[in-house]
PDB file of C-alpha atoms in Angstrom:
ATOM      1  CA  MET H   1      74.716 119.336 110.453  1.00 73.00           C
ATOM      2  CA  THR H   2      76.414 120.668 107.335  1.00 82.00           C
ATOM      3  CA  ARG H   3      76.620 124.142 105.832  1.00 89.00           C
ATOM      4  CA  HIS H   4      78.108 123.946 102.352  1.00 91.00           C
ATOM      5  CA  VAL H   5      79.106 127.239 100.732  1.00 93.00           C
ATOM      6  CA  LEU H   6      81.101 128.222  97.664  1.00 94.00           C
ATOM      7  CA  LEU H   7      84.695 128.867  98.698  1.00 95.00           C
ATOM      8  CA  ASN H   8      86.101 132.297  97.859  1.00 93.00           C
ATOM      9  CA  ASN H   9      89.015 134.454  99.006  1.00 93.00           C
ATOM     10  CA  ILE H  10      86.815 137.255 100.319  1.00 93.00           C
ATOM     11  CA  ASP H  11      84.426 135.469 102.666  1.00 93.00           C
ATOM     12  CA  HIS H  12      87.048 132.912 103.660  1.00 96.00           C
ATOM     13  CA  GLN H  13      90.237 134.961 103.841  1.00 94.00           C
ATOM     14  CA  HIS H  14      90.632 134.080 107.525  1.00 94.00           C
ATOM     15  CA  THR H  15      89.208 130.560 107.405  1.00 96.00           C
ATOM     16  CA  ARG H  16      91.564 127.788 108.428  1.00 97.00           C
ATOM     17  CA  VAL H  17      91.290 124.021 108.212  1.00 98.00           C
ATOM     18  CA  LEU H  18      93.014 121.581 110.532  1.00 97.00           C
ATOM     19  CA  HIS H  19      94.994 119.056 108.484  1.00 97.00           C
ATOM     20  CA  HIS H  20      95.053 116.505 111.277  1.00 97.00           C
ATOM     21  CA  PHE H  21      93.421 113.097 111.626  1.00 98.00           C
ATOM     22  CA  SER H  22      92.060 111.404 114.735  1.00 97.00           C
ATOM     23  CA  ALA H  23      88.997 109.669 116.135  1.00 96.00           C
ATOM     24  CA  GLU H  24      88.023 113.029 117.617  1.00 95.00           C
ATOM     25  CA  TYR H  25      87.324 114.251 114.077  1.00 95.00           C
ATOM     26  CA  ALA H  26      85.489 111.069 113.014  1.00 95.00           C
ATOM     27  CA  ASP H  27      88.470 109.745 111.047  1.00 97.00           C
ATOM     28  CA  ASN H  28      88.202 106.369 112.802  1.00 97.00           C
ATOM     29  CA  LEU H  29      86.775 104.611 109.754  1.00 98.00           C
ATOM     30  CA  ALA H  30      87.475 100.971 108.946  1.00 97.00           C
ATOM     31  CA  SER H  31      87.264 101.677 105.205  1.00 98.00           C
ATOM     32  CA  VAL H  32      86.891 104.649 102.879  1.00 98.00           C
ATOM     33  CA  PRO H  33      85.870 105.010  99.228  1.00 98.00           C
ATOM     34  CA  VAL H  34      88.811 105.360  96.859  1.00 98.00           C
ATOM     35  CA  PHE H  35      89.107 106.140  93.168  1.00 98.00           C
ATOM     36  CA  PRO H  36      91.065 104.756  90.185  1.00 98.00           C
ATOM     37  CA  THR H  37      93.051 107.994  89.871  1.00 98.00           C
ATOM     38  CA  GLU H  38      94.798 107.217  93.175  1.00 98.00           C
ATOM     39  CA  PHE H  39      95.276 103.445  92.852  1.00 98.00           C
ATOM     40  CA  THR H  40      98.973 103.832  91.982  1.00 97.00           C
ATOM     41  CA  GLU H  41      99.678 105.550  95.305  1.00 98.00           C
ATOM     42  CA  LEU H  42      97.161 103.572  97.343  1.00 98.00           C
ATOM     43  CA  GLN H  43      98.674 100.207  96.376  1.00 98.00           C
ATOM     44  CA  LYS H  44     101.840 101.097  98.293  1.00 98.00           C
ATOM     45  CA  GLU H  45     100.000 101.424 101.615  1.00 98.00           C
ATOM     46  CA  TYR H  46      96.487  99.930 101.650  1.00 98.00           C
ATOM     47  CA  PRO H  47      94.523  96.881 100.505  1.00 98.00           C
ATOM     48  CA  ILE H  48      92.226  97.998  97.671  1.00 98.00           C
ATOM     49  CA  LEU H  49      89.024  95.977  97.585  1.00 98.00           C
ATOM     50  CA  LEU H  50      85.626  96.311  95.948  1.00 98.00           C
ATOM     51  CA  ARG H  51      82.201  96.342  97.507  1.00 97.00           C
ATOM     52  CA  ARG H  52      78.928  95.995  95.658  1.00 94.00           C
ATOM     53  CA  ASP H  53      75.779  98.007  96.237  1.00 90.00           C
ATOM     54  CA  SER H  54      72.993  95.531  96.930  1.00 82.00           C
ATOM     55  CA  ALA H  55      70.404  97.840  95.370  1.00 84.00           C
ATOM     56  CA  ASP H  56      71.926  98.674  91.972  1.00 88.00           C
ATOM     57  CA  GLY H  57      74.822  96.196  91.771  1.00 86.00           C
ATOM     58  CA  HIS H  58      77.403  98.930  91.195  1.00 93.00           C
ATOM     59  CA  TYR H  59      80.932  98.434  92.483  1.00 97.00           C
ATOM     60  CA  GLN H  60      82.821 100.896  94.682  1.00 97.00           C
ATOM     61  CA  ALA H  61      86.518 100.607  95.414  1.00 98.00           C
ATOM     62  CA  ILE H  62      87.519 100.959  99.060  1.00 98.00           C
ATOM     63  CA  ALA H  63      90.758 101.147 101.001  1.00 98.00           C
ATOM     64  CA  LEU H  64      90.674  98.824 103.996  1.00 98.00           C
ATOM     65  CA  LEU H  65      91.874 100.677 107.100  1.00 98.00           C
ATOM     66  CA  GLY H  66      90.796  98.326 109.891  1.00 97.00           C
ATOM     67  CA  PHE H  67      88.979  95.115 110.725  1.00 95.00           C
ATOM     68  CA  ALA H  68      86.129  96.377 112.917  1.00 93.00           C
ATOM     69  CA  ALA H  69      83.694  99.264 112.953  1.00 93.00           C
ATOM     70  CA  GLY H  70      85.407 102.440 114.149  1.00 95.00           C
ATOM     71  CA  GLU H  71      88.906 100.980 113.743  1.00 97.00           C
ATOM     72  CA  ASN H  72      91.411 102.896 111.641  1.00 98.00           C
ATOM     73  CA  LEU H  73      94.825 101.312 112.132  1.00 98.00           C
ATOM     74  CA  TYR H  74      96.562 104.165 110.292  1.00 98.00           C
ATOM     75  CA  LEU H  75      95.666 106.749 112.932  1.00 97.00           C
ATOM     76  CA  ASP H  76      98.719 107.432 115.089  1.00 95.00           C
ATOM     77  CA  SER H  77      99.043 110.424 117.406  1.00 91.00           C
ATOM     78  CA  ARG H  78     102.845 110.170 117.234  1.00 92.00           C
ATOM     79  CA  HIS H  79     102.808 111.440 113.650  1.00 94.00           C
ATOM     80  CA  PRO H  80     102.574 115.182 112.971  1.00 93.00           C
ATOM     81  CA  CYS H  81      99.257 114.901 111.112  1.00 96.00           C
ATOM     82  CA  GLY H  82      98.021 111.877 113.063  1.00 97.00           C
ATOM     83  CA  TRP H  83      98.210 109.490 110.081  1.00 98.00           C
ATOM     84  CA  ASP H  84     100.871 106.819 109.665  1.00 97.00           C
ATOM     85  CA  ALA H  85     101.202 106.439 105.890  1.00 97.00           C
ATOM     86  CA  ARG H  86     102.904 108.212 103.016  1.00 95.00           C
ATOM     87  CA  TYR H  87      99.603 108.737 101.199  1.00 97.00           C
ATOM     88  CA  ILE H  88      96.180 109.581 102.648  1.00 98.00           C
ATOM     89  CA  PRO H  89      93.097 108.560 100.616  1.00 98.00           C
ATOM     90  CA  ALA H  90      91.545 111.591  98.955  1.00 98.00           C
ATOM     91  CA  SER H  91      88.056 110.948 100.331  1.00 97.00           C
ATOM     92  CA  ILE H  92      89.306 111.389 103.893  1.00 97.00           C
ATOM     93  CA  GLU H  93      92.090 113.921 103.317  1.00 97.00           C
ATOM     94  CA  LYS H  94      89.675 116.367 101.679  1.00 97.00           C
ATOM     95  CA  GLY H  95      88.057 116.949 105.072  1.00 96.00           C
ATOM     96  CA  PRO H  96      85.397 119.672 104.843  1.00 97.00           C
ATOM     97  CA  PHE H  97      85.879 120.313 101.118  1.00 97.00           C
ATOM     98  CA  LEU H  98      83.786 118.998  98.251  1.00 95.00           C
ATOM     99  CA  ILE H  99      83.180 119.633  94.593  1.00 91.00           C
ATOM    100  CA  GLY H 100      80.101 121.533  93.541  1.00 86.00           C
ATOM    101  CA  PHE H 101      79.026 122.602  90.069  1.00 82.00           C
ATOM    102  CA  GLN H 102      78.347 126.083  88.831  1.00 76.00           C
ATOM    103  CA  ARG H 103      76.911 127.292  85.524  1.00 67.00           C
ATOM    104  CA  GLN H 104      77.269 130.881  84.428  1.00 65.00           C
ATOM    105  CA  PRO H 105      73.982 132.678  83.579  1.00 63.00           C
ATOM    106  CA  GLY H 106      73.150 132.195  79.908  1.00 62.00           C
ATOM    107  CA  ASP H 107      75.843 129.529  79.502  1.00 62.00           C
ATOM    108  CA  ASP H 108      74.491 126.381  77.881  1.00 60.00           C
ATOM    109  CA  GLU H 109      77.741 124.484  78.405  1.00 65.00           C
ATOM    110  CA  ALA H 110      78.163 121.878  81.115  1.00 64.00           C
ATOM    111  CA  ALA H 111      78.475 123.206  84.640  1.00 71.00           C
ATOM    112  CA  ASN H 112      82.021 123.800  85.867  1.00 79.00           C
ATOM    113  CA  PRO H 113      83.313 122.063  89.001  1.00 82.00           C
ATOM    114  CA  VAL H 114      84.040 124.471  91.860  1.00 90.00           C
ATOM    115  CA  VAL H 115      85.264 124.019  95.425  1.00 94.00           C
ATOM    116  CA  HIS H 116      82.776 124.180  98.290  1.00 96.00           C
ATOM    117  CA  ILE H 117      83.454 123.992 102.017  1.00 96.00           C
ATOM    118  CA  ASP H 118      81.341 122.801 104.934  1.00 96.00           C
ATOM    119  CA  MET H 119      81.617 125.677 107.400  1.00 96.00           C
ATOM    120  CA  ASP H 120      80.134 123.538 110.196  1.00 95.00           C
ATOM    121  CA  HIS H 121      82.837 120.872 109.890  1.00 96.00           C
ATOM    122  CA  ALA H 122      84.802 120.243 113.093  1.00 95.00           C
ATOM    123  CA  LYS H 123      88.130 120.957 111.358  1.00 97.00           C
ATOM    124  CA  VAL H 124      87.091 124.455 110.226  1.00 97.00           C
ATOM    125  CA  SER H 125      87.887 127.513 112.335  1.00 96.00           C
ATOM    126  CA  GLU H 126      89.638 130.880 112.220  1.00 95.00           C
ATOM    127  CA  GLN H 127      92.107 130.013 114.974  1.00 94.00           C
ATOM    128  CA  HIS H 128      93.761 126.698 114.079  1.00 94.00           C
ATOM    129  CA  GLY H 129      94.954 124.896 110.999  1.00 96.00           C
ATOM    130  CA  GLN H 130      96.097 125.623 107.475  1.00 97.00           C
ATOM    131  CA  ALA H 131      95.322 128.936 105.805  1.00 96.00           C
ATOM    132  CA  LEU H 132      93.312 128.623 102.598  1.00 97.00           C
ATOM    133  CA  PHE H 133      94.429 131.855 100.956  1.00 96.00           C
ATOM    134  CA  LEU H 134      97.598 133.925 100.837  1.00 95.00           C
ATOM    135  CA  PRO H 135      97.497 137.493 102.205  1.00 90.00           C
ATOM    136  CA  GLN H 136      97.239 138.864  98.659  1.00 87.00           C
ATOM    137  CA  GLY H 137      94.327 136.538  97.874  1.00 83.00           C
ATOM    138  CA  GLY H 138      95.894 133.651  95.962  1.00 92.00           C
ATOM    139  CA  ASN H 139      95.352 130.008  96.907  1.00 94.00           C
ATOM    140  CA  SER H 140      97.641 128.683  99.636  1.00 97.00           C
ATOM    141  CA  PRO H 141      99.797 125.586  98.975  1.00 97.00           C
ATOM    142  CA  TYR H 142      97.416 123.656 101.233  1.00 97.00           C
ATOM    143  CA  LEU H 143      94.363 124.658  99.190  1.00 97.00           C
ATOM    144  CA  GLN H 144      96.211 123.814  95.980  1.00 96.00           C
ATOM    145  CA  HIS H 145      96.907 120.351  97.404  1.00 97.00           C
ATOM    146  CA  ILE H 146      93.285 119.832  98.433  1.00 97.00           C
ATOM    147  CA  SER H 147      92.086 121.036  95.023  1.00 96.00           C
ATOM    148  CA  ALA H 148      94.263 118.365  93.417  1.00 96.00           C
ATOM    149  CA  ARG H 149      92.713 115.741  95.711  1.00 96.00           C
ATOM    150  CA  LEU H 150      89.216 116.911  94.759  1.00 96.00           C
ATOM    151  CA  GLN H 151      90.190 116.756  91.096  1.00 95.00           C
ATOM    152  CA  ALA H 152      91.372 113.176  91.601  1.00 96.00           C
ATOM    153  CA  ILE H 153      87.968 112.292  93.056  1.00 96.00           C
ATOM    154  CA  HIS H 154      86.108 114.073  90.231  1.00 95.00           C
ATOM    155  CA  GLN H 155      88.136 112.368  87.500  1.00 96.00           C
ATOM    156  CA  GLY H 156      88.102 109.052  89.338  1.00 97.00           C
ATOM    157  CA  LEU H 157      84.316 108.993  89.465  1.00 95.00           C
ATOM    158  CA  ALA H 158      84.245 109.352  85.679  1.00 95.00           C
ATOM    159  CA  ILE H 159      86.730 106.507  85.208  1.00 96.00           C
ATOM    160  CA  ALA H 160      85.247 104.061  87.719  1.00 97.00           C
ATOM    161  CA  THR H 161      82.042 103.143  85.882  1.00 96.00           C
ATOM    162  CA  PRO H 162      83.617 102.133  82.542  1.00 97.00           C
ATOM    163  CA  MET H 163      86.517 100.449  84.378  1.00 98.00           C
ATOM    164  CA  PHE H 164      84.243  98.222  86.446  1.00 98.00           C
ATOM    165  CA  ALA H 165      82.164  97.503  83.359  1.00 97.00           C
ATOM    166  CA  ALA H 166      85.294  96.349  81.513  1.00 98.00           C
ATOM    167  CA  PHE H 167      86.409  94.211  84.465  1.00 98.00           C
ATOM    168  CA  SER H 168      82.952  92.646  84.710  1.00 97.00           C
ATOM    169  CA  GLN H 169      82.778  91.939  80.984  1.00 96.00           C
ATOM    170  CA  LEU H 170      86.074  90.062  81.189  1.00 97.00           C
ATOM    171  CA  GLU H 171      84.974  88.265  84.385  1.00 97.00           C
ATOM    172  CA  LEU H 172      87.892  89.696  86.352  1.00 98.00           C
ATOM    173  CA  ILE H 173      85.954  90.424  89.557  1.00 98.00           C
ATOM    174  CA  GLU H 174      85.451  87.701  92.137  1.00 97.00           C
ATOM    175  CA  PRO H 175      84.279  87.611  95.780  1.00 96.00           C
ATOM    176  CA  VAL H 176      86.997  87.226  98.401  1.00 96.00           C
ATOM    177  CA  ASN H 177      86.776  86.115 102.027  1.00 93.00           C
ATOM    178  CA  ILE H 178      89.596  87.345 104.233  1.00 93.00           C
ATOM    179  CA  GLU H 179      90.385  85.027 107.136  1.00 95.00           C
ATOM    180  CA  PHE H 180      93.243  85.417 109.612  1.00 95.00           C
ATOM    181  CA  SER H 181      94.274  84.852 113.214  1.00 95.00           C
ATOM    182  CA  LEU H 182      95.904  87.448 115.440  1.00 95.00           C
ATOM    183  CA  ASP H 183      98.854  86.773 117.720  1.00 95.00           C
ATOM    184  CA  ASN H 184      96.475  86.610 120.711  1.00 93.00           C
ATOM    185  CA  GLY H 185      94.506  83.814 119.041  1.00 93.00           C
ATOM    186  CA  ASP H 186      91.503  85.877 117.967  1.00 93.00           C
ATOM    187  CA  LYS H 187      90.164  84.794 114.589  1.00 94.00           C
ATOM    188  CA  HIS H 188      88.659  87.203 112.062  1.00 92.00           C
ATOM    189  CA  ARG H 189      86.687  86.731 108.859  1.00 94.00           C
ATOM    190  CA  LEU H 190      85.768  89.589 106.523  1.00 94.00           C
ATOM    191  CA  ASN H 191      82.977  88.957 104.008  1.00 93.00           C
ATOM    192  CA  GLY H 192      81.299  91.037 101.332  1.00 94.00           C
ATOM    193  CA  ASN H 193      84.437  92.143  99.511  1.00 97.00           C
ATOM    194  CA  TYR H 194      85.597  91.561  95.944  1.00 98.00           C
ATOM    195  CA  CYS H 195      88.998  91.551  94.281  1.00 98.00           C
ATOM    196  CA  ILE H 196      90.627  90.890  90.917  1.00 98.00           C
ATOM    197  CA  ASN H 197      90.738  87.238  89.871  1.00 98.00           C
ATOM    198  CA  THR H 198      94.468  86.800  89.224  1.00 97.00           C
ATOM    199  CA  THR H 199      94.032  83.511  87.369  1.00 97.00           C
ATOM    200  CA  ARG H 200      91.539  85.057  84.984  1.00 97.00           C
ATOM    201  CA  LEU H 201      93.747  88.153  84.558  1.00 98.00           C
ATOM    202  CA  ALA H 202      96.761  85.995  83.644  1.00 97.00           C
ATOM    203  CA  ALA H 203      94.659  84.048  81.123  1.00 97.00           C
ATOM    204  CA  LEU H 204      93.433  87.054  79.140  1.00 97.00           C
ATOM    205  CA  ARG H 205      94.055  86.949  75.402  1.00 97.00           C
ATOM    206  CA  ALA H 206      96.349  89.504  73.785  1.00 97.00           C
ATOM    207  CA  THR H 207      93.407  91.404  72.307  1.00 97.00           C
ATOM    208  CA  GLU H 208      91.726  91.632  75.714  1.00 97.00           C
ATOM    209  CA  LEU H 209      94.932  92.828  77.372  1.00 97.00           C
ATOM    210  CA  GLU H 210      95.352  95.442  74.655  1.00 97.00           C
ATOM    211  CA  GLN H 211      91.763  96.564  75.182  1.00 96.00           C
ATOM    212  CA  LEU H 212      92.378  97.095  78.888  1.00 97.00           C
ATOM    213  CA  HIS H 213      95.740  98.746  78.269  1.00 97.00           C
ATOM    214  CA  GLN H 214      94.373 101.213  75.727  1.00 97.00           C
ATOM    215  CA  ALA H 215      91.615 102.192  78.133  1.00 97.00           C
ATOM    216  CA  GLY H 216      94.153 102.686  80.940  1.00 97.00           C
ATOM    217  CA  PHE H 217      92.555  99.948  83.044  1.00 98.00           C
ATOM    218  CA  LEU H 218      95.234  97.242  82.896  1.00 98.00           C
ATOM    219  CA  GLN H 219      97.663  98.978  85.253  1.00 98.00           C
ATOM    220  CA  LEU H 220      94.764  99.692  87.613  1.00 98.00           C
ATOM    221  CA  ALA H 221      93.875  96.000  87.732  1.00 98.00           C
ATOM    222  CA  TYR H 222      97.486  95.142  88.553  1.00 98.00           C
ATOM    223  CA  ALA H 223      97.541  97.887  91.213  1.00 98.00           C
ATOM    224  CA  MET H 224      94.559  96.238  92.895  1.00 98.00           C
ATOM    225  CA  VAL H 225      96.273  92.851  92.758  1.00 98.00           C
ATOM    226  CA  SER H 226      99.503  94.275  94.196  1.00 98.00           C
ATOM    227  CA  SER H 227      97.628  96.029  97.011  1.00 98.00           C
ATOM    228  CA  ILE H 228      96.326  92.775  98.504  1.00 97.00           C
ATOM    229  CA  SER H 229      99.743  92.136 100.064  1.00 96.00           C
ATOM    230  CA  ASN H 230      99.026  95.094 102.368  1.00 98.00           C
ATOM    231  CA  ILE H 231      96.510  92.958 104.267  1.00 97.00           C
ATOM    232  CA  ARG H 232      99.510  91.330 105.954  1.00 97.00           C
ATOM    233  CA  SER H 233     100.807  94.770 106.961  1.00 97.00           C
ATOM    234  CA  LEU H 234      97.373  95.695 108.301  1.00 97.00           C
ATOM    235  CA  ILE H 235      97.331  92.537 110.432  1.00 97.00           C
ATOM    236  CA  ASP H 236     100.768  93.500 111.754  1.00 97.00           C
ATOM    237  CA  ARG H 237      99.409  96.921 112.713  1.00 97.00           C
ATOM    238  CA  LYS H 238      96.555  95.249 114.578  1.00 97.00           C
ATOM    239  CA  ASN H 239      98.923  92.947 116.450  1.00 97.00           C
ATOM    240  CA  THR H 240     101.154  95.890 117.392  1.00 95.00           C
ATOM    241  CA  LEU H 241      98.147  97.838 118.670  1.00 93.00           C
ATOM    242  CA  LEU H 242      96.976  94.902 120.804  1.00 94.00           C
ATOM    243  CA  ARG H 243     100.460  94.489 122.311  1.00 92.00           C
ATOM    244  CA  GLN H 244     100.563  98.185 123.173  1.00 89.00           C
ATOM    245  CA  GLN H 245      97.127  98.038 124.770  1.00 86.00           C
ATOM    246  CA  SER H 246      98.098  94.996 126.833  1.00 84.00           C
ATOM    247  CA  THR H 247     100.960  96.903 128.453  1.00 82.00           C
ATOM    248  CA  LEU H 248      98.840  99.874 129.564  1.00 71.00           C
TER     249      LEU H 248
END
């Protein structure tokens, strides 16, 4: 169940949100949607791949977090917030918050984005977690951080469609099958993902590179390419987890 309400410093002066990640709070996800506005940070920690909606053919970028359903290899109870990475994808870090839209009465302009909160979310309480507002009513540093993450999602959604259209037009997107063996001999194969075709990217003409650069998409394509090396790190995390489990 969800109960989304407009966040404000009167009704929610005492509301707190737990900034902690674990399977207990349904953070055990093998992948999460990510957005172009965070690719620069994501490429340092996660493989960035694309998946395609079978119904409308639209692409969605994802960060790969594990190799099986319910497996998030970045969850680690030894870390203060339960997440072992320098950057947490916005779609999962936002927790119970989301962007809504509000139009003032008589205002014909586009609706303004505003912050909503799901009051039935497991991380919301009045006893534990980060305060949302300062005693005098201003936004807490935590809420300012979350608002920036929501803004990244909002802006990223606007960028994603033209970016994927540009990549598709230049034939830069190709399917990729990820195959690997673990130290215990188990073999894995991940299908249904897409990545940037590095050969095609390297062969682009100067005018095509300039087109991507001017649109701000070229560095995002290279960020996706760079991120693929994190698959090796993810495999290492899996091997470490299996070794730990074997000693229990």
